[in-house]
Coordinates of C-alpha atoms and ligand atoms in Angstrom, one line a residue:
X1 CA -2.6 12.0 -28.7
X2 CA -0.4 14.7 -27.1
X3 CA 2.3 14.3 -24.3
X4 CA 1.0 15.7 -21.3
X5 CA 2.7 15.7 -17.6
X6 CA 0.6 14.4 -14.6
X7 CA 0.3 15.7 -11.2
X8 CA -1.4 14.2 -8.2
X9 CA -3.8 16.8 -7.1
X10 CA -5.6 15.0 -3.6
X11 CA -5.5 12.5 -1.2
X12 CA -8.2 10.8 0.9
X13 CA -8.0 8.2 3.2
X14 CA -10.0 5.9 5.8
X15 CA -9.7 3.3 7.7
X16 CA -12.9 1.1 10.2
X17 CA -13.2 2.2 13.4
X18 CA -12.9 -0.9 15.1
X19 CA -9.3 -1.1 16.8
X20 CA -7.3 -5.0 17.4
X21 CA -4.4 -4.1 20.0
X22 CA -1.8 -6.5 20.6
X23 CA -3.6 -7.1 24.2
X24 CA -6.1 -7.7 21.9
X25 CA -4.3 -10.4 19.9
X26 CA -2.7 -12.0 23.4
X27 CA -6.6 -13.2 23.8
X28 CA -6.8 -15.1 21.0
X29 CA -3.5 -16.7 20.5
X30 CA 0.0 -17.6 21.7
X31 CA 1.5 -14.3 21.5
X32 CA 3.0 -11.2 23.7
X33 CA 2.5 -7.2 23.1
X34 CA 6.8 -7.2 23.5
X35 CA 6.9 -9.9 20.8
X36 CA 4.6 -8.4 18.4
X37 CA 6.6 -5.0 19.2
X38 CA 10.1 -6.3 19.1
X39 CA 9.3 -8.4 16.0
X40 CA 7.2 -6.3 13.7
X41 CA 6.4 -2.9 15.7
X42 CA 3.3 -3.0 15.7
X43 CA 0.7 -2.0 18.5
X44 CA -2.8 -1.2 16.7
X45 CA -4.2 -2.2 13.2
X46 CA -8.2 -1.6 12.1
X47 CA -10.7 -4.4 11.6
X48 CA -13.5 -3.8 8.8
X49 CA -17.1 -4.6 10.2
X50 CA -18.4 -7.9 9.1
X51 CA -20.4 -6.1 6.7
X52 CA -18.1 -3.5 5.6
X53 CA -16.1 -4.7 2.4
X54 CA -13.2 -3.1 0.3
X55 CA -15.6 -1.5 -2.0
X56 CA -16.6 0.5 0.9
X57 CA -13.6 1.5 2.5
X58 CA -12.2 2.3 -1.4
X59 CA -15.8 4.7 -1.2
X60 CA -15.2 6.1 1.9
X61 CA -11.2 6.9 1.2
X62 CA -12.6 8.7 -2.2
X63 CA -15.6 10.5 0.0
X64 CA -12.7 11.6 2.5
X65 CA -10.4 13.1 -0.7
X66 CA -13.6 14.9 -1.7
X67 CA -14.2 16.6 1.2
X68 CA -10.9 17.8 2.1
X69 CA -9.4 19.3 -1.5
X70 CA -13.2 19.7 -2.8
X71 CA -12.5 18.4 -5.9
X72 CA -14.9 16.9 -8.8
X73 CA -14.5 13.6 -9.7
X74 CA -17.6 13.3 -12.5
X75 CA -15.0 14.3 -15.1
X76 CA -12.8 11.2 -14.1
X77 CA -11.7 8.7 -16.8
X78 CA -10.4 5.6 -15.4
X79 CA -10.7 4.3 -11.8
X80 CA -7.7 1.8 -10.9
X81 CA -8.3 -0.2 -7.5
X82 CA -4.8 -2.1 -6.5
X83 CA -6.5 -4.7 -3.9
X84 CA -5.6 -8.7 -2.7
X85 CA -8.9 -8.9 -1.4
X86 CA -12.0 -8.2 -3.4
X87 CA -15.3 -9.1 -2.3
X88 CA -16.1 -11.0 -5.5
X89 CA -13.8 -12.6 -8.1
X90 CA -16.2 -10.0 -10.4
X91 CA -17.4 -7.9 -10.7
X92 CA -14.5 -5.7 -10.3
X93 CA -14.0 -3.5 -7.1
X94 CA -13.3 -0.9 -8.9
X95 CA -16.7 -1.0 -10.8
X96 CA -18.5 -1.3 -7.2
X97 CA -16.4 1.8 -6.4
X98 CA -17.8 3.4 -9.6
X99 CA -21.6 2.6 -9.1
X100 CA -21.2 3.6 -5.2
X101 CA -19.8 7.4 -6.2
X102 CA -21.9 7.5 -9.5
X103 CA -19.2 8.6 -11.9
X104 CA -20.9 9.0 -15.0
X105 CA -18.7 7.6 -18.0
X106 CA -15.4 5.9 -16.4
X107 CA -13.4 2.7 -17.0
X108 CA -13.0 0.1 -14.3
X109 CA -9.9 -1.7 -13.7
X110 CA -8.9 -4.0 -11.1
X111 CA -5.1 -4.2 -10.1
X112 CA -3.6 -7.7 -8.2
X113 CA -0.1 -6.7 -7.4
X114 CA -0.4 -7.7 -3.3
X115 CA 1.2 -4.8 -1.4
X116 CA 3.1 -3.0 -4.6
X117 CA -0.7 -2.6 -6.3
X118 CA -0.7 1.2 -5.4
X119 CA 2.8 1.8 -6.5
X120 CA 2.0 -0.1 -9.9
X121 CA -1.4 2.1 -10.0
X122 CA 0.5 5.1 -10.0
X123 CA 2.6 4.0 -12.7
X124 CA -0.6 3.2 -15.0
X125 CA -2.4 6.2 -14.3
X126 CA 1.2 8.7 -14.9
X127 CA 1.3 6.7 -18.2
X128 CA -2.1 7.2 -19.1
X129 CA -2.3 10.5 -18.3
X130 CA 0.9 11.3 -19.7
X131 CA 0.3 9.7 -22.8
X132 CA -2.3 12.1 -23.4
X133 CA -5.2 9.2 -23.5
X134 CA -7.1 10.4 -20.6
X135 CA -7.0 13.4 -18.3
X136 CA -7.9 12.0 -14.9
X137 CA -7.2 8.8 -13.0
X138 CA -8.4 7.8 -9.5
X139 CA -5.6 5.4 -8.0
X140 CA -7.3 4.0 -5.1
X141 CA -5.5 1.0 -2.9
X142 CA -7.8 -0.6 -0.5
X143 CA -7.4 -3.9 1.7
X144 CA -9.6 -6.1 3.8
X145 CA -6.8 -8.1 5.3
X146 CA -8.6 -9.3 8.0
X147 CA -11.0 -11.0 5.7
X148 CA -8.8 -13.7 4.5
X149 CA -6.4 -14.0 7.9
X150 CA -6.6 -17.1 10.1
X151 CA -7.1 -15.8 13.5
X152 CA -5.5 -19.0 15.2
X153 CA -2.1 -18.7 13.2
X154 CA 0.3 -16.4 15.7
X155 CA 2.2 -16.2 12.5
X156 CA 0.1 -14.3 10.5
X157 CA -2.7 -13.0 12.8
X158 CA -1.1 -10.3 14.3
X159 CA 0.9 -8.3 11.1
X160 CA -2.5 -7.2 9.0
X161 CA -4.8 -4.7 9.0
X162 CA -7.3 -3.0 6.8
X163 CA -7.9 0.4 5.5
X164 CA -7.8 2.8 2.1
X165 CA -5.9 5.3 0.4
X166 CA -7.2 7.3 -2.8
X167 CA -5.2 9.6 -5.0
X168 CA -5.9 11.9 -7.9
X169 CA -3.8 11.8 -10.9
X170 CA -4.5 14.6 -13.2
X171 CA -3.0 16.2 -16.6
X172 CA -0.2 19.0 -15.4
X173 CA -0.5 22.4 -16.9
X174 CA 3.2 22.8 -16.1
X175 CA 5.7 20.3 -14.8
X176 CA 5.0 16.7 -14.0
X177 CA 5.0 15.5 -10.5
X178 CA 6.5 11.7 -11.6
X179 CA 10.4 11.5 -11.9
X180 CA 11.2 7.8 -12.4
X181 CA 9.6 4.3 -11.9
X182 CA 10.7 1.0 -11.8
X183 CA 9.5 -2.5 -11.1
X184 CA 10.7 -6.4 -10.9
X185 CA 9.8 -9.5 -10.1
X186 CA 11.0 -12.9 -8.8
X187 CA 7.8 -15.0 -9.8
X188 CA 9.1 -18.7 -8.7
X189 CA 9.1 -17.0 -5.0
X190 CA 5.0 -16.3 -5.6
X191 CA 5.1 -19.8 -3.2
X192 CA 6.7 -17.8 -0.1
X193 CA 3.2 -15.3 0.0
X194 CA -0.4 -16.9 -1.5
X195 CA -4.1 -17.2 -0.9
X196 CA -5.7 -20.2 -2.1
X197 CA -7.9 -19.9 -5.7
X198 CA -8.5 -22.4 -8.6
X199 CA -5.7 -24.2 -8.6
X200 CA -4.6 -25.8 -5.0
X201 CA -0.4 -26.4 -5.9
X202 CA 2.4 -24.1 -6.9
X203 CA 5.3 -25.1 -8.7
X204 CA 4.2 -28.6 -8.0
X205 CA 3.5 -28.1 -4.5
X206 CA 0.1 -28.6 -2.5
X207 CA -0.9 -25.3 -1.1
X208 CA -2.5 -24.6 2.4
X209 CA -4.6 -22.8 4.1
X210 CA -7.8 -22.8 2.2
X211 CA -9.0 -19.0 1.5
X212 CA -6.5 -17.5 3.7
X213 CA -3.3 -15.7 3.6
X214 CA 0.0 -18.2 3.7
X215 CA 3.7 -16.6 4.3
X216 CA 6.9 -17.6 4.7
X217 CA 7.4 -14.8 6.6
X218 CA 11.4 -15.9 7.0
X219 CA 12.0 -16.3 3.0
X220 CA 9.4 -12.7 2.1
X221 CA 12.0 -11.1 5.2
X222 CA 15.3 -12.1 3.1
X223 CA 14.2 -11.3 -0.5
X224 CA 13.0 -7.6 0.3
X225 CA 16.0 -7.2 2.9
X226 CA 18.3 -8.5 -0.7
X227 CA 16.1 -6.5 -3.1
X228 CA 15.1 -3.2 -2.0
X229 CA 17.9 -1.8 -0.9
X230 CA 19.6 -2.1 -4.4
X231 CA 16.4 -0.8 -6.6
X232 CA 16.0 1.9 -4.7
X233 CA 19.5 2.9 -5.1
X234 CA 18.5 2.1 -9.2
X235 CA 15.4 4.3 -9.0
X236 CA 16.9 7.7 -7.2
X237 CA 20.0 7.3 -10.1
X238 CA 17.1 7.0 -12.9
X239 CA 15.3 10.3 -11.4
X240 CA 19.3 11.6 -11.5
X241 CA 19.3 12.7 -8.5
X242 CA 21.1 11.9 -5.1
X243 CA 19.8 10.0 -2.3
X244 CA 20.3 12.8 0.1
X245 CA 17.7 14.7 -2.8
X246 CA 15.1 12.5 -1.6
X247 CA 13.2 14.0 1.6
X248 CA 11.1 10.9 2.1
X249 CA 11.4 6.7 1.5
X250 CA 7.9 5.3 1.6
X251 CA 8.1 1.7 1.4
X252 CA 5.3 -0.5 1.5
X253 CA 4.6 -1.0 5.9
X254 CA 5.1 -4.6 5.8
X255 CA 6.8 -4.8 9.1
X256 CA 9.4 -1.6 11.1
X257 CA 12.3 -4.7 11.6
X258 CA 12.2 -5.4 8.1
X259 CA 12.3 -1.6 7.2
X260 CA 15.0 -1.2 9.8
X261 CA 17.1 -4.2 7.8
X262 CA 16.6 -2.0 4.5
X263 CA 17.2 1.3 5.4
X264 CA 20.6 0.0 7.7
X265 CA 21.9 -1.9 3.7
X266 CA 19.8 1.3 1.6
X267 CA 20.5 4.4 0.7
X268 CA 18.1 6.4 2.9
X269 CA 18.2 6.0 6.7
X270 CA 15.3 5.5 9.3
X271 CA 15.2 8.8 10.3
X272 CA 13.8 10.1 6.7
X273 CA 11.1 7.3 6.5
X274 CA 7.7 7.0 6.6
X275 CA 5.2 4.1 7.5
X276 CA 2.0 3.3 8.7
X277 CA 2.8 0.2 10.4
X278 CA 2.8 1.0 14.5
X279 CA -1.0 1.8 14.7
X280 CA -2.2 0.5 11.0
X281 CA -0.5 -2.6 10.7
X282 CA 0.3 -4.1 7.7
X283 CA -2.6 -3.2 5.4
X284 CA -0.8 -4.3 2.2
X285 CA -1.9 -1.9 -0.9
X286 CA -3.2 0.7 1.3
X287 CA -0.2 1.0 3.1
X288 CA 1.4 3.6 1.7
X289 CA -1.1 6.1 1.0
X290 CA -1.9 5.7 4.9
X291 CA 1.6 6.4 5.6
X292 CA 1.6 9.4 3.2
X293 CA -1.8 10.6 4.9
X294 CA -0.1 10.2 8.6
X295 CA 2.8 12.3 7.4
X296 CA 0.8 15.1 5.9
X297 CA -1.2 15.1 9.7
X298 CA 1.9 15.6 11.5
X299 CA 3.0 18.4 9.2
X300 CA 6.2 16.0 7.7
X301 CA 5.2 15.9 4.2
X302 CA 5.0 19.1 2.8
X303 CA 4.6 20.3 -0.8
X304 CA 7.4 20.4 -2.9
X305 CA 9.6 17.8 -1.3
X306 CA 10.8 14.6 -3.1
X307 CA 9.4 11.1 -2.3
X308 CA 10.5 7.4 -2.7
X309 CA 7.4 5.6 -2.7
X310 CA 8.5 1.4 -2.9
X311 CA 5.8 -1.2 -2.9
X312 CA 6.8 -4.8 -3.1
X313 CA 5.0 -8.3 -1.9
X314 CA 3.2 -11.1 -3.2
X315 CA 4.3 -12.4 -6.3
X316 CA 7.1 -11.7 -5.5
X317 CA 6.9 -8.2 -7.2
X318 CA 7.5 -4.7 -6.3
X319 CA 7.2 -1.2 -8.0
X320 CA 9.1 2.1 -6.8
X321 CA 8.6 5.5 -8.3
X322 CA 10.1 9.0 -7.7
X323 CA 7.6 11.8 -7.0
X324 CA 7.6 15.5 -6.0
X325 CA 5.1 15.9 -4.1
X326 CA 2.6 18.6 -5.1
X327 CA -0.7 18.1 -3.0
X328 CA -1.9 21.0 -1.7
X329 CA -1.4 21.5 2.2
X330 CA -5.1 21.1 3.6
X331 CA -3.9 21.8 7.4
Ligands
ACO401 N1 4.0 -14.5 18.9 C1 4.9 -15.3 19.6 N2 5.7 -16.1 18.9 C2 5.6 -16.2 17.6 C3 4.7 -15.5 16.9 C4 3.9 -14.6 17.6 N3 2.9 -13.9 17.0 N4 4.8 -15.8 15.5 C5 5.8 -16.7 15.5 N5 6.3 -17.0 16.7 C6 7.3 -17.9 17.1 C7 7.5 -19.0 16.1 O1 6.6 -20.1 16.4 C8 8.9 -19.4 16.3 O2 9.0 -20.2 17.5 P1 9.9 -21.5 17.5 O3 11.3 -20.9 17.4 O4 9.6 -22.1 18.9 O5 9.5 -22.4 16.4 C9 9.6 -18.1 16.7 O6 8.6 -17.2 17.1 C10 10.4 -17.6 15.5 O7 9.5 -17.6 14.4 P2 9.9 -17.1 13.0 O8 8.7 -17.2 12.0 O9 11.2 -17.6 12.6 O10 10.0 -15.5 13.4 P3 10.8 -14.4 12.7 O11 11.8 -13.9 13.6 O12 11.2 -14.8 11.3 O13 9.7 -13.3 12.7 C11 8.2 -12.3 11.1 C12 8.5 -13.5 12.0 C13 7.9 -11.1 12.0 C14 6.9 -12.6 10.3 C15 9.4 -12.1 10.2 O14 9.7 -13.3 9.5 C16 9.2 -11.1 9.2 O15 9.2 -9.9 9.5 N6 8.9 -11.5 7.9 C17 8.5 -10.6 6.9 C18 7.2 -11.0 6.5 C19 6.2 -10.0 6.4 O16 6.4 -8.8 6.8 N7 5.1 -10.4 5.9 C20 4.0 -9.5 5.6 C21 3.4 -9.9 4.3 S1 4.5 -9.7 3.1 C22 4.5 -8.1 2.6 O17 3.7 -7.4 3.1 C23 5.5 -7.7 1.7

């Protein structure tokens, strides 16, 4: 096999049309628009349809990428799908996503890595890519948040939304788009962010909440306030460059307080980040191709500027990469 470079060549998004407002949310629990705002600030996320699961919304994201770079997907080799909720243990989503868009001879792979699954999917698909295996990988993340959220826990209820993101990744003639990756993990704090499967105790202690999401939102809030702001100052040093190099932070839109509290201790301020969070919510994996999406709409993001993309979540685990980003301007 020959080393190649990789370059991401489109993006698609989509998220359900149905809209839950914090004047929404004041209905069905305890809760204010100014708290929800001065907490988390967040106004809007979007609710999948009772029948619409993430296999769809992963369809739909591709069908959107299609239709605005008009680019062929037959020829793809691998799909990856970075999701917390599938709509079956297995089959895999990404195999629904394959029989849905009838890509002819393609592996299926399913990535659980909460919120940093689209960050770790574009880590796979450079390496594969770049390691000559296979020529084009679709990195897809998709969520159904609002699947698995109890809608009588204030808590919770009003930080998650759903939606999906789906990106090309496709051998480079010339330079390679990916500059540096890194990842980590603090497994014993896997107890702080869970959903219920086979086994109902972690580290020796009962879980709750049957089937649906559990936080610590308190103990999540101080490990990625500690973590982040450290690793990303690791990653821009391993792309040798200078934080003032990077035009753009992505992290994962887990919550604007929380990516104030980075950003104040990080190496890149508010002003040059992007998110997803104010009128998406927290939609976990798909969070940061949204965000991405949003900036390229507003004319932010442009081609040829350099990118910090940082997932992180349940596990606890997160994944950062450096990117130049090279998608062609649609607009
Ligand atoms: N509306 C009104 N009051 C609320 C609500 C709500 N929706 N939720 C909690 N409260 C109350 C609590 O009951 C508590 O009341 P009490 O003092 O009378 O007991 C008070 O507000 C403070 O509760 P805390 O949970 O301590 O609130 P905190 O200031 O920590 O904010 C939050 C909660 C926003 C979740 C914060 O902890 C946070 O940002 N954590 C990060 C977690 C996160 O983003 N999780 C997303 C998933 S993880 C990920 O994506 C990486």
């Amino acid at each position: 096999m020959n080393q190649s470079m990789s370059t991401i060549t489109a993006m698609g998004t989509y998220v359900p049309d149905r809209i839950l407002s914090n004047a929404d949310l004041e209905k069905l629990v305890d809760t204010s628009d100014e708290w929800i705002v001065q907490r988390t600030g967040m106004r809007e996320r979007r609710i999948a349809a009772d029948n619409q699961f993430v296999s769809d919304l992963a369809t739909k994201a591709v069908e959107d990428m299609m239709r605005r770079y008009n680019v062929n997907i037959e020829d793809v080799d691998m799909i990856l799908v970075a999701t917390s909720t599938p709509e079956y243990s297995f089959p895999s989503t990404a195999s629904r996503v394959q029989a849905n868009l009838k890509i002819p001879h393609t592996g299926v792979l399913d990535l659980n890595a909460a919120c940093a699954g689209f960050t770790y999917g574009l880590q796979l698909a450079d390496s594969l890519v770049t390691s000559g295996m296979y020529h084009k990988v679709l990195v897809i993340g998709a969520e159904t948040l609002s699947k698995i959220t109890d809608y009588t826990d204030r808590t919770t209820c009003v930080l998650f939304g759903d939606g999906a993101g789906a990106f090309l990744v496709e051998r480079a003639a010339g330079k390679g788009d990916f500059m540096a990756a890194i990842s980590g993990t603090s497994g014993e704090g896997g107890i702080h962010l869970y959903k219920t499967g086979l086994s109902s105790e972690m580290n020796g202690v009962p879980l709750e909440g049957e089937g649906c999401l559990v936080q610590n939102g308190r103990e999540i809030y101080k490990w990625a306030v500690r973590t982040i702001p450290e690793q990303l100052s690791g990653l821009i040093a391993k792309a040798e460059m200078k934080p003032d190099q990077i035009d753009w932070f992505v992290p994962h839109s887990a919550n604007l307080r929380m990516i104030e509290a980075v950003c104040e201790r990080g190496p890149i301020p508010l002003e040059r980040t992007l998110t997803s969070v104010e009128y998406r919510g927290n939609t976990s994996a798909a969070s940061i191709p949204l965000a991405l999406q949003l900036a390229v709409d507003e004319g932010k993001l442009k081609e040829g500027q350099s990118i910090a993309l940082f997932g992180f979540g349940g596990g606890l685990t997160y994944a950062g990469l450096v990117l130049r980003w090279s998608v062609p301007d649609t607009q």
